[in-house]
GROMACS .gro file of C-alpha atoms in nm:
model
  433
    1MET     CA    1   2.980 -28.898   6.885
    2ASN     CA    2   2.722 -28.687   6.698
    3ILE     CA    3   2.814 -28.422   6.411
    4GLU     CA    4   2.854 -28.123   6.645
    5ASN     CA    5   3.146 -28.364   6.851
    6ILE     CA    6   3.276 -28.479   6.527
    7GLN     CA    7   3.321 -28.146   6.391
    8HIS     CA    8   3.480 -28.056   6.748
    9PHE     CA    9   3.714 -28.356   6.720
   10LEU     CA   10   3.849 -28.261   6.379
   11TYR     CA   11   3.892 -27.906   6.465
   12SER     CA   12   4.090 -27.991   6.761
   13LEU     CA   13   4.291 -28.228   6.586
   14ALA     CA   14   4.360 -27.954   6.319
   15ALA     CA   15   4.481 -27.717   6.566
   16ILE     CA   16   4.713 -27.948   6.784
   17ILE     CA   17   4.856 -28.017   6.452
   18ASN     CA   18   4.918 -27.661   6.317
   19GLU     CA   19   5.075 -27.554   6.664
   20MET     CA   20   5.326 -27.851   6.656
   21SER     CA   21   5.406 -27.909   6.292
   22PRO     CA   22   5.657 -27.643   6.249
   23TYR     CA   23   5.851 -27.705   6.529
   24ILE     CA   24   5.842 -28.094   6.486
   25LEU     CA   25   5.966 -28.078   6.155
   26LEU     CA   26   6.272 -27.859   6.265
   27GLY     CA   27   6.325 -28.120   6.534
   28PHE     CA   28   6.346 -28.377   6.298
   29VAL     CA   29   6.581 -28.190   6.056
   30ILE     CA   30   6.809 -28.108   6.350
   31ALA     CA   31   6.774 -28.501   6.476
   32GLY     CA   32   6.890 -28.615   6.146
   33LEU     CA   33   7.200 -28.373   6.170
   34LEU     CA   34   7.245 -28.524   6.478
   35HIS     CA   35   7.242 -28.879   6.355
   36VAL     CA   36   7.506 -28.829   6.070
   37PHE     CA   37   7.759 -28.588   6.229
   38VAL     CA   38   7.733 -28.706   6.583
   39ARG     CA   39   7.926 -29.046   6.549
   40PRO     CA   40   7.870 -29.324   6.823
   41GLU     CA   41   8.282 -29.364   6.846
   42MET     CA   42   8.318 -28.990   6.948
   43MET     CA   43   8.043 -29.024   7.247
   44SER     CA   44   8.185 -29.341   7.369
   45ARG     CA   45   8.532 -29.209   7.417
   46HIS     CA   46   8.385 -28.965   7.652
   47LEU     CA   47   8.191 -29.233   7.876
   48SER     CA   48   8.442 -29.437   8.017
   49GLY     CA   49   8.594 -29.417   8.371
   50LYS     CA   50   8.434 -29.373   8.697
   51GLY     CA   51   8.297 -29.068   8.888
   52TRP     CA   52   8.039 -28.799   8.776
   53GLY     CA   53   8.206 -28.690   8.458
   54PRO     CA   54   8.094 -28.976   8.233
   55VAL     CA   55   7.767 -28.994   8.380
   56ALA     CA   56   7.685 -28.618   8.339
   57LYS     CA   57   7.828 -28.637   7.978
   58ALA     CA   58   7.630 -28.967   7.897
   59ALA     CA   59   7.309 -28.723   8.003
   60LEU     CA   60   7.388 -28.435   7.783
   61PHE     CA   61   7.472 -28.625   7.495
   62GLY     CA   62   7.122 -28.833   7.547
   63ILE     CA   63   6.912 -28.542   7.592
   64PRO     CA   64   6.913 -28.409   7.238
   65LEU     CA   65   6.904 -28.731   7.070
   66PRO     CA   66   6.538 -28.835   6.939
   67LEU     CA   67   6.548 -29.201   7.038
   68CYS     CA   68   6.245 -29.347   7.171
   69SER     CA   69   6.262 -29.595   7.488
   70CYS     CA   70   6.309 -29.898   7.259
   71GLY     CA   71   6.550 -29.759   7.006
   72VAL     CA   72   6.765 -29.625   7.289
   73LEU     CA   73   6.863 -29.961   7.408
   74PRO     CA   74   7.055 -30.067   7.108
   75THR     CA   75   7.269 -29.747   7.124
   76ALA     CA   76   7.348 -29.794   7.491
   77VAL     CA   77   7.441 -30.173   7.414
   78ALA     CA   78   7.693 -30.018   7.137
   79LEU     CA   79   7.817 -29.780   7.391
   80ARG     CA   80   7.864 -30.019   7.703
   81ARG     CA   81   8.073 -30.242   7.460
   82ARG     CA   82   8.278 -29.926   7.342
   83GLY     CA   83   8.393 -29.895   7.710
   84ALA     CA   84   8.124 -29.670   7.852
   85SER     CA   85   8.053 -29.726   8.241
   86ARG     CA   86   7.737 -29.880   8.369
   87GLY     CA   87   7.642 -29.576   8.513
   88ALA     CA   88   7.702 -29.357   8.208
   89ALA     CA   89   7.480 -29.645   7.996
   90THR     CA   90   7.247 -29.599   8.281
   91SER     CA   91   7.233 -29.201   8.296
   92PHE     CA   92   7.217 -29.239   7.869
   93LEU     CA   93   6.931 -29.492   7.906
   94ILE     CA   94   6.745 -29.232   8.150
   95ALA     CA   95   6.778 -28.917   7.969
   96THR     CA   96   6.750 -29.010   7.611
   97PRO     CA   97   6.349 -29.138   7.575
   98GLN     CA   98   6.246 -28.875   7.840
   99THR     CA   99   6.329 -28.589   7.543
  100GLY     CA  100   6.475 -28.511   7.204
  101VAL     CA  101   6.538 -28.215   7.000
  102ASP     CA  102   6.184 -28.310   6.831
  103SER     CA  103   6.018 -28.305   7.149
  104ILE     CA  104   6.177 -28.030   7.317
  105ALA     CA  105   6.051 -27.823   7.014
  106ALA     CA  106   5.697 -27.971   6.972
  107THR     CA  107   5.697 -27.899   7.384
  108TYR     CA  108   5.748 -27.526   7.325
  109SER     CA  109   5.491 -27.496   7.053
  110LEU     CA  110   5.235 -27.653   7.262
  111LEU     CA  111   5.289 -27.598   7.635
  112GLY     CA  112   5.556 -27.276   7.631
  113LEU     CA  113   5.915 -27.188   7.706
  114PRO     CA  114   5.895 -27.289   8.078
  115PHE     CA  115   5.796 -27.649   8.018
  116ALA     CA  116   6.039 -27.677   7.731
  117ILE     CA  117   6.325 -27.561   7.959
  118VAL     CA  118   6.173 -27.775   8.277
  119ARG     CA  119   6.181 -28.094   8.088
  120PRO     CA  120   6.533 -28.112   7.989
  121VAL     CA  121   6.648 -28.012   8.316
  122ALA     CA  122   6.418 -28.282   8.493
  123ALA     CA  123   6.590 -28.521   8.241
  124LEU     CA  124   6.966 -28.413   8.323
  125VAL     CA  125   6.906 -28.398   8.729
  126GLY     CA  126   6.714 -28.798   8.701
  127ALA     CA  127   6.994 -28.928   8.456
  128VAL     CA  128   7.275 -28.795   8.677
  129ALA     CA  129   7.136 -28.900   8.981
  130GLY     CA  130   7.040 -29.265   8.864
  131GLY     CA  131   7.375 -29.276   8.705
  132MET     CA  132   7.555 -29.214   8.992
  133ALA     CA  133   7.353 -29.454   9.201
  134VAL     CA  134   7.436 -29.736   8.955
  135SER     CA  135   7.794 -29.626   8.979
  136ARG     CA  136   7.810 -29.649   9.357
  137THR     CA  137   7.676 -30.015   9.306
  138ASP     CA  138   7.884 -30.099   9.011
  139ASN     CA  139   8.131 -30.348   9.181
  140ALA     CA  140   7.802 -30.532   9.328
  141ASP     CA  141   7.715 -30.760   9.016
  142ASP     CA  142   7.354 -30.881   9.038
  143GLY     CA  143   7.476 -31.139   8.760
  144ASN     CA  144   7.208 -31.051   8.506
  145GLU     CA  145   7.382 -30.813   8.279
  146ILE     CA  146   7.435 -30.901   7.905
  147ILE     CA  147   7.641 -30.597   7.807
  148GLU     CA  148   8.009 -30.730   7.784
  149THR     CA  149   8.295 -30.443   7.737
  150GLU     CA  150   8.506 -30.596   7.532
  151GLU     CA  151   8.652 -30.470   7.199
  152CYS     CA  152   8.427 -30.451   6.897
  153THR     CA  153   8.467 -30.748   6.633
  154ASP     CA  154   8.286 -30.807   6.307
  155GLY     CA  155   7.921 -30.776   6.399
  156CYS     CA  156   7.947 -30.512   6.686
  157GLY     CA  157   7.735 -30.291   6.439
  158MET     CA  158   7.963 -29.957   6.513
  159GLU     CA  159   8.222 -29.963   6.221
  160ASP     CA  160   8.339 -29.662   6.051
  161THR     CA  161   8.160 -29.551   5.738
  162PRO     CA  162   8.323 -29.468   5.437
  163PRO     CA  163   8.387 -29.101   5.401
  164ARG     CA  164   8.129 -28.879   5.224
  165THR     CA  165   8.097 -28.544   5.109
  166PHE     CA  166   7.932 -28.277   5.299
  167LEU     CA  167   7.611 -28.240   5.075
  168GLY     CA  168   7.621 -28.621   5.080
  169LYS     CA  169   7.578 -28.601   5.482
  170LEU     CA  170   7.321 -28.322   5.441
  171ALA     CA  171   7.107 -28.541   5.216
  172GLU     CA  172   7.158 -28.831   5.461
  173SER     CA  173   7.034 -28.606   5.729
  174LEU     CA  174   6.737 -28.506   5.580
  175ARG     CA  175   6.638 -28.846   5.474
  176TYR     CA  176   6.713 -29.009   5.801
  177GLY     CA  177   6.493 -28.708   5.990
  178LEU     CA  178   6.211 -28.674   5.709
  179VAL     CA  179   6.212 -29.050   5.634
  180ASP     CA  180   6.327 -29.265   5.911
  181MET     CA  181   6.254 -29.042   6.192
  182VAL     CA  182   5.886 -28.998   6.064
  183ALA     CA  183   5.859 -29.345   6.057
  184SER     CA  184   5.987 -29.431   6.366
  185VAL     CA  185   5.771 -29.186   6.577
  186GLY     CA  186   5.497 -29.161   6.314
  187LYS     CA  187   5.236 -29.428   6.470
  188TRP     CA  188   5.320 -29.313   6.833
  189LEU     CA  189   5.241 -28.939   6.719
  190VAL     CA  190   4.917 -29.003   6.573
  191ILE     CA  191   4.813 -29.239   6.856
  192GLY     CA  192   4.882 -28.910   7.083
  193LEU     CA  193   4.748 -28.657   6.864
  194ILE     CA  194   4.414 -28.870   6.798
  195VAL     CA  195   4.392 -28.946   7.206
  196ALA     CA  196   4.424 -28.560   7.256
  197ALA     CA  197   4.138 -28.462   7.053
  198LEU     CA  198   3.940 -28.716   7.184
  199ILE     CA  199   3.989 -28.608   7.567
  200THR     CA  200   3.925 -28.261   7.440
  201VAL     CA  201   3.581 -28.344   7.329
  202LEU     CA  202   3.467 -28.656   7.502
  203VAL     CA  203   3.614 -28.591   7.887
  204PRO     CA  204   3.443 -28.377   8.068
  205ASP     CA  205   3.553 -28.077   8.262
  206SER     CA  206   3.472 -28.160   8.618
  207LEU     CA  207   3.624 -28.528   8.591
  208PHE     CA  208   4.002 -28.423   8.708
  209ILE     CA  209   3.868 -28.130   8.960
  210GLY     CA  210   3.855 -28.386   9.263
  211LEU     CA  211   4.165 -28.541   9.155
  212SER     CA  212   4.369 -28.218   9.141
  213ARG     CA  213   4.296 -28.167   9.515
  214TYR     CA  214   4.515 -28.458   9.582
  215PRO     CA  215   4.880 -28.406   9.382
  216ILE     CA  216   5.048 -28.697   9.532
  217LEU     CA  217   4.772 -28.922   9.458
  218ALA     CA  218   4.723 -28.768   9.110
  219MET     CA  219   5.083 -28.800   9.044
  220LEU     CA  220   5.075 -29.182   9.144
  221VAL     CA  221   4.780 -29.246   8.920
  222MET     CA  222   4.935 -29.102   8.642
  223VAL     CA  223   5.223 -29.302   8.705
  224ALA     CA  224   4.999 -29.604   8.695
  225VAL     CA  225   4.853 -29.504   8.375
  226ALA     CA  226   5.167 -29.398   8.193
  227VAL     CA  227   5.410 -29.698   8.281
  228PRO     CA  228   5.174 -29.950   8.107
  229MET     CA  229   5.128 -29.715   7.809
  230TYR     CA  230   5.393 -29.720   7.537
  231ILE     CA  231   5.413 -29.365   7.390
  232CYS     CA  232   5.696 -29.148   7.279
  233ALA     CA  233   5.855 -28.807   7.382
  234THR     CA  234   5.677 -28.642   7.108
  235GLY     CA  235   5.325 -28.819   7.152
  236SER     CA  236   5.291 -28.723   7.517
  237ILE     CA  237   5.299 -28.385   7.462
  238PRO     CA  238   4.911 -28.340   7.304
  239ILE     CA  239   4.793 -28.581   7.543
  240ALA     CA  240   4.950 -28.359   7.845
  241LEU     CA  241   4.795 -28.050   7.702
  242SER     CA  242   4.424 -28.166   7.709
  243LEU     CA  243   4.459 -28.329   8.030
  244MET     CA  244   4.563 -27.931   8.147
  245LEU     CA  245   4.286 -27.777   7.916
  246LYS     CA  246   4.046 -28.032   8.122
  247GLY     CA  247   4.158 -27.933   8.434
  248LEU     CA  248   4.431 -28.147   8.558
  249SER     CA  249   4.735 -27.916   8.713
  250PRO     CA  250   5.052 -27.878   8.503
  251GLY     CA  251   5.286 -28.059   8.765
  252VAL     CA  252   5.048 -28.380   8.703
  253ALA     CA  253   5.088 -28.323   8.336
  254PHE     CA  254   5.434 -28.281   8.384
  255VAL     CA  255   5.468 -28.676   8.530
  256LEU     CA  256   5.305 -28.769   8.218
  257LEU     CA  257   5.552 -28.622   7.972
  258MET     CA  258   5.855 -28.761   8.182
  259ALA     CA  259   5.736 -29.116   8.299
  260GLY     CA  260   5.517 -29.198   7.980
  261PRO     CA  261   5.821 -29.208   7.740
  262ALA     CA  262   6.070 -29.393   7.957
  263ALA     CA  263   5.908 -29.600   8.202
  264ASN     CA  264   5.693 -29.854   7.990
  265PHE     CA  265   5.663 -30.230   8.060
  266ALA     CA  266   5.824 -30.338   7.729
  267SER     CA  267   6.135 -30.115   7.813
  268ILE     CA  268   6.174 -30.250   8.173
  269MET     CA  269   6.170 -30.622   8.109
  270VAL     CA  270   6.437 -30.578   7.840
  271LEU     CA  271   6.634 -30.342   8.047
  272GLY     CA  272   6.630 -30.613   8.346
  273LYS     CA  273   6.831 -30.844   8.109
  274ALA     CA  274   7.038 -30.577   7.937
  275ILE     CA  275   7.176 -30.371   8.227
  276GLY     CA  276   7.078 -30.582   8.508
  277ARG     CA  277   6.808 -30.615   8.791
  278ARG     CA  278   6.976 -30.356   9.031
  279ALA     CA  279   7.034 -30.107   8.756
  280THR     CA  280   6.694 -30.142   8.592
  281ALA     CA  281   6.522 -30.046   8.965
  282ILE     CA  282   6.723 -29.778   8.990
  283TYR     CA  283   6.660 -29.690   8.647
  284VAL     CA  284   6.273 -29.674   8.706
  285GLY     CA  285   6.305 -29.525   9.052
  286SER     CA  286   6.483 -29.221   8.916
  287VAL     CA  287   6.243 -29.177   8.650
  288ILE     CA  288   5.940 -29.158   8.880
  289VAL     CA  289   6.110 -28.970   9.171
  290THR     CA  290   6.268 -28.698   8.963
  291ALA     CA  291   5.887 -28.656   8.747
  292MET     CA  292   5.729 -28.627   9.068
  293ALA     CA  293   5.953 -28.388   9.254
  294PHE     CA  294   5.985 -28.152   8.939
  295GLY     CA  295   5.597 -28.206   8.921
  296LEU     CA  296   5.538 -28.054   9.281
  297LEU     CA  297   5.793 -27.795   9.206
  298ILE     CA  298   5.579 -27.663   8.896
  299ASP     CA  299   5.274 -27.697   9.107
  300TYR     CA  300   5.369 -27.533   9.447
  301LEU     CA  301   5.722 -27.310   9.384
  302LEU     CA  302   5.733 -27.197   9.051
  303PRO     CA  303   5.472 -26.867   8.941
  304ALA     CA  304   5.184 -27.065   8.807
  305SER     CA  305   5.141 -26.811   8.493
  306TRP     CA  306   5.458 -26.976   8.376
  307PHE     CA  307   5.269 -27.285   8.323
  308VAL     CA  308   4.966 -27.184   8.090
  309PRO     CA  309   4.972 -27.377   7.802
  310ALA     CA  310   5.114 -27.213   7.497
  311ALA     CA  311   4.832 -27.357   7.285
  312SER     CA  312   4.551 -27.306   7.490
  313GLY     CA  313   4.405 -27.008   7.321
  314ALA     CA  314   4.378 -27.191   6.988
  315ILE     CA  315   4.268 -27.512   7.097
  316GLY     CA  316   3.949 -27.419   7.276
  317THR     CA  317   3.583 -27.544   7.313
  318GLU     CA  318   3.411 -27.293   7.098
  319CYS     CA  319   3.686 -27.194   6.821
  320HIS     CA  320   3.533 -27.385   6.548
  321HIS     CA  321   3.560 -27.103   6.295
  322ALA     CA  322   3.916 -26.969   6.381
  323ALA     CA  323   4.134 -26.927   6.061
  324PHE     CA  324   4.454 -27.127   6.039
  325PRO     CA  325   4.795 -26.930   5.976
  326VAL     CA  326   4.922 -26.997   5.619
  327PHE     CA  327   5.272 -27.115   5.723
  328PRO     CA  328   5.171 -27.375   6.015
  329THR     CA  329   4.928 -27.517   5.772
  330LEU     CA  330   5.189 -27.573   5.482
  331CYS     CA  331   5.393 -27.730   5.756
  332SER     CA  332   5.099 -27.926   5.872
  333ILE     CA  333   5.015 -28.060   5.526
  334LEU     CA  334   5.406 -28.155   5.481
  335LEU     CA  335   5.389 -28.320   5.801
  336VAL     CA  336   5.067 -28.520   5.733
  337GLY     CA  337   5.216 -28.634   5.379
  338LEU     CA  338   5.532 -28.722   5.539
  339LEU     CA  339   5.346 -28.971   5.770
  340ILE     CA  340   5.126 -29.111   5.450
  341TYR     CA  341   5.423 -29.182   5.268
  342ALA     CA  342   5.590 -29.364   5.568
  343ALA     CA  343   5.323 -29.559   5.603
  344ILE     CA  344   5.296 -29.667   5.250
  345CYS     CA  345   5.641 -29.744   5.190
  346SER     CA  346   5.632 -29.939   5.534
  347ARG     CA  347   5.358 -30.175   5.352
  348ARG     CA  348   5.528 -30.161   5.009
  349HIS     CA  349   5.845 -30.287   5.222
  350ASN     CA  350   5.686 -30.589   5.385
  351HIS     CA  351   5.496 -30.689   5.020
  352THR     CA  352   5.821 -30.704   4.870
  353HIS     CA  353   5.972 -30.892   5.144
  354SER     CA  354   5.718 -31.131   5.153
  355HIS     CA  355   5.752 -31.184   4.768
  356THR     CA  356   6.120 -31.242   4.814
  357GLU     CA  357   6.097 -31.491   5.050
  358ASN     CA  358   5.889 -31.695   4.800
  359THR     CA  359   6.166 -31.664   4.554
  360ILE     CA  360   6.440 -31.724   4.817
  361GLN     CA  361   6.766 -31.847   4.687
  362ILE     CA  362   6.985 -32.136   4.857
  363MET     CA  363   7.238 -31.860   5.000
  364THR     CA  364   6.965 -31.660   5.174
  365ARG     CA  365   6.820 -31.694   5.505
  366THR     CA  366   6.569 -31.540   5.717
  367TYR     CA  367   6.629 -31.528   6.074
  368LYS     CA  368   6.355 -31.412   6.379
  369VAL     CA  369   6.455 -31.160   6.596
  370ASP     CA  370   6.295 -31.036   6.895
  371GLY     CA  371   6.304 -30.625   7.055
  372MET     CA  372   6.296 -30.461   6.710
  373ALA     CA  373   6.017 -30.207   6.724
  374CYS     CA  374   6.104 -29.859   6.525
  375ALA     CA  375   6.330 -29.760   6.232
  376HIS     CA  376   6.635 -29.701   6.462
  377CYS     CA  377   6.618 -30.081   6.601
  378LYS     CA  378   6.565 -30.162   6.226
  379ALA     CA  379   6.892 -29.993   6.094
  380THR     CA  380   7.086 -30.137   6.387
  381VAL     CA  381   7.030 -30.473   6.309
  382GLU     CA  382   7.085 -30.447   5.917
  383LYS     CA  383   7.391 -30.236   5.999
  384ALA     CA  384   7.507 -30.510   6.245
  385VAL     CA  385   7.452 -30.823   6.044
  386GLY     CA  386   7.575 -30.616   5.714
  387ALA     CA  387   7.878 -30.563   5.813
  388LEU     CA  388   7.941 -30.987   5.853
  389LYS     CA  389   8.209 -31.117   5.647
  390GLY     CA  390   8.011 -31.246   5.319
  391CYS     CA  391   7.687 -31.051   5.372
  392GLU     CA  392   7.591 -30.930   5.055
  393SER     CA  393   7.275 -30.757   5.227
  394ALA     CA  394   7.080 -30.745   5.513
  395THR     CA  395   6.691 -30.670   5.517
  396VAL     CA  396   6.482 -30.605   5.840
  397ASN     CA  397   6.087 -30.673   5.813
  398LEU     CA  398   5.986 -30.476   6.156
  399SER     CA  399   5.628 -30.585   6.137
  400ALA     CA  400   5.725 -30.969   6.068
  401GLY     CA  401   6.048 -30.943   6.338
  402THR     CA  402   6.258 -31.098   6.104
  403VAL     CA  403   6.603 -31.016   5.921
  404ARG     CA  404   6.678 -31.191   5.592
  405VAL     CA  405   7.053 -31.259   5.536
  406GLU     CA  406   7.182 -31.267   5.167
  407GLY     CA  407   7.533 -31.413   5.114
  408ALA     CA  408   7.756 -31.685   5.282
  409VAL     CA  409   7.703 -31.591   5.654
  410PRO     CA  410   7.707 -31.872   5.921
  411GLN     CA  411   7.416 -31.887   6.128
  412GLU     CA  412   7.652 -31.827   6.443
  413ALA     CA  413   7.812 -31.510   6.317
  414VAL     CA  414   7.407 -31.374   6.239
  415GLN     CA  415   7.326 -31.487   6.607
  416LYS     CA  416   7.661 -31.310   6.746
  417ALA     CA  417   7.581 -30.995   6.578
  418VAL     CA  418   7.212 -30.963   6.698
  419ALA     CA  419   7.304 -31.025   7.038
  420LEU     CA  420   7.564 -30.773   7.036
  421ALA     CA  421   7.356 -30.505   6.880
  422GLY     CA  422   7.098 -30.564   7.204
  423PHE     CA  423   6.832 -30.773   7.067
  424THR     CA  424   6.708 -31.125   7.085
  425PHE     CA  425   6.857 -31.399   6.826
  426VAL     CA  426   6.544 -31.669   6.809
  427GLY     CA  427   6.634 -31.892   6.525
  428ALA     CA  428   6.636 -31.940   6.161
  429ILE     CA  429   6.247 -31.930   5.981
  430GLN     CA  430   6.222 -32.255   5.723
  431PRO     CA  431   6.115 -32.136   5.390
  432ASN     CA  432   5.757 -32.317   5.446
  433ASP     CA  433   5.702 -32.161   5.784
   0.00000   0.00000   0.00000
């Protein structure tokens, strides 16, 4: 890129961050409040039984939760073991990764209120439809489900936490929202922002004009692009905005918003083992069909003026000298600072973990665990293993895919706790490995 393109890239990146930052920070705070004050035990009580009631409740529970497609699986496993029906668990799995309070707020900031309303509505419709389809075939077991609906024992990872003061809960909410959540989605948010800015600068406006003449084909192409790609619900928003500014229709961009976060290859492979092949096929079909149906609704039945991106005026091609308002700029600085802090803490944790492994004591073992990909996965495994009798501490290293267990804990107990939490236990790592 030449100097002008670099300047355009930096301006576009800063403009997108400025539009999103106040809303995404608000979303992170609300996500922390939901995490602390809405307990899984309360959710699971409403998700048992047959019929559309538990399925609809599961979708409504999942829509505001800010979990990615990998982080939602352990939660669904725990809910299933607490008695949630397979239809309700599937509904939860469909609705949760497509939305979240953070992504809904960010959708409003960049794409406008209609997009922010249609997105959770589409997630609700697809989740209820998929959950009901699974409920109708619930008696026809495909022999591949690994989630068992029995009473929780030590290691379930869902034990009640000791009572805390209201101020303590608020502090935990802020810590989870502004630290754990930022660490969880930060990588994918940064990738989404960079890709969006690169599209704005490098992709010619004429590229999508021909494709826009064939909406069904354009949506199928978008599905083919979105499914292999792993991107969170929030990280997909700036990419969708940039594609729309380059001439892609709002309906096709909407397919990316819905299919990208929910139907990637990694989550599909795990779900095939977790809820069964039949339920997984229904899951993927519900995501794709609902995304395309609502995309066509947006392009052909709803007023086009509703879906003009809210940030299109601020993220133009010739606005290199536009001023940035003070409050959004301060929010952008805070967001960037939180992202940097999360990255530094992650590296520091990895370094400390490596050093500790070299001074490992007799009652400390390290185990390899597959399937952990975000801060929620980390917290789930640490809670499940940490609740075992005799465990003094359990520490997960995400980059290495390991959990270090201190205390007199049998390997079989650790294996069971990891499996019940929804992850794959590989085995112990020898000190010289």
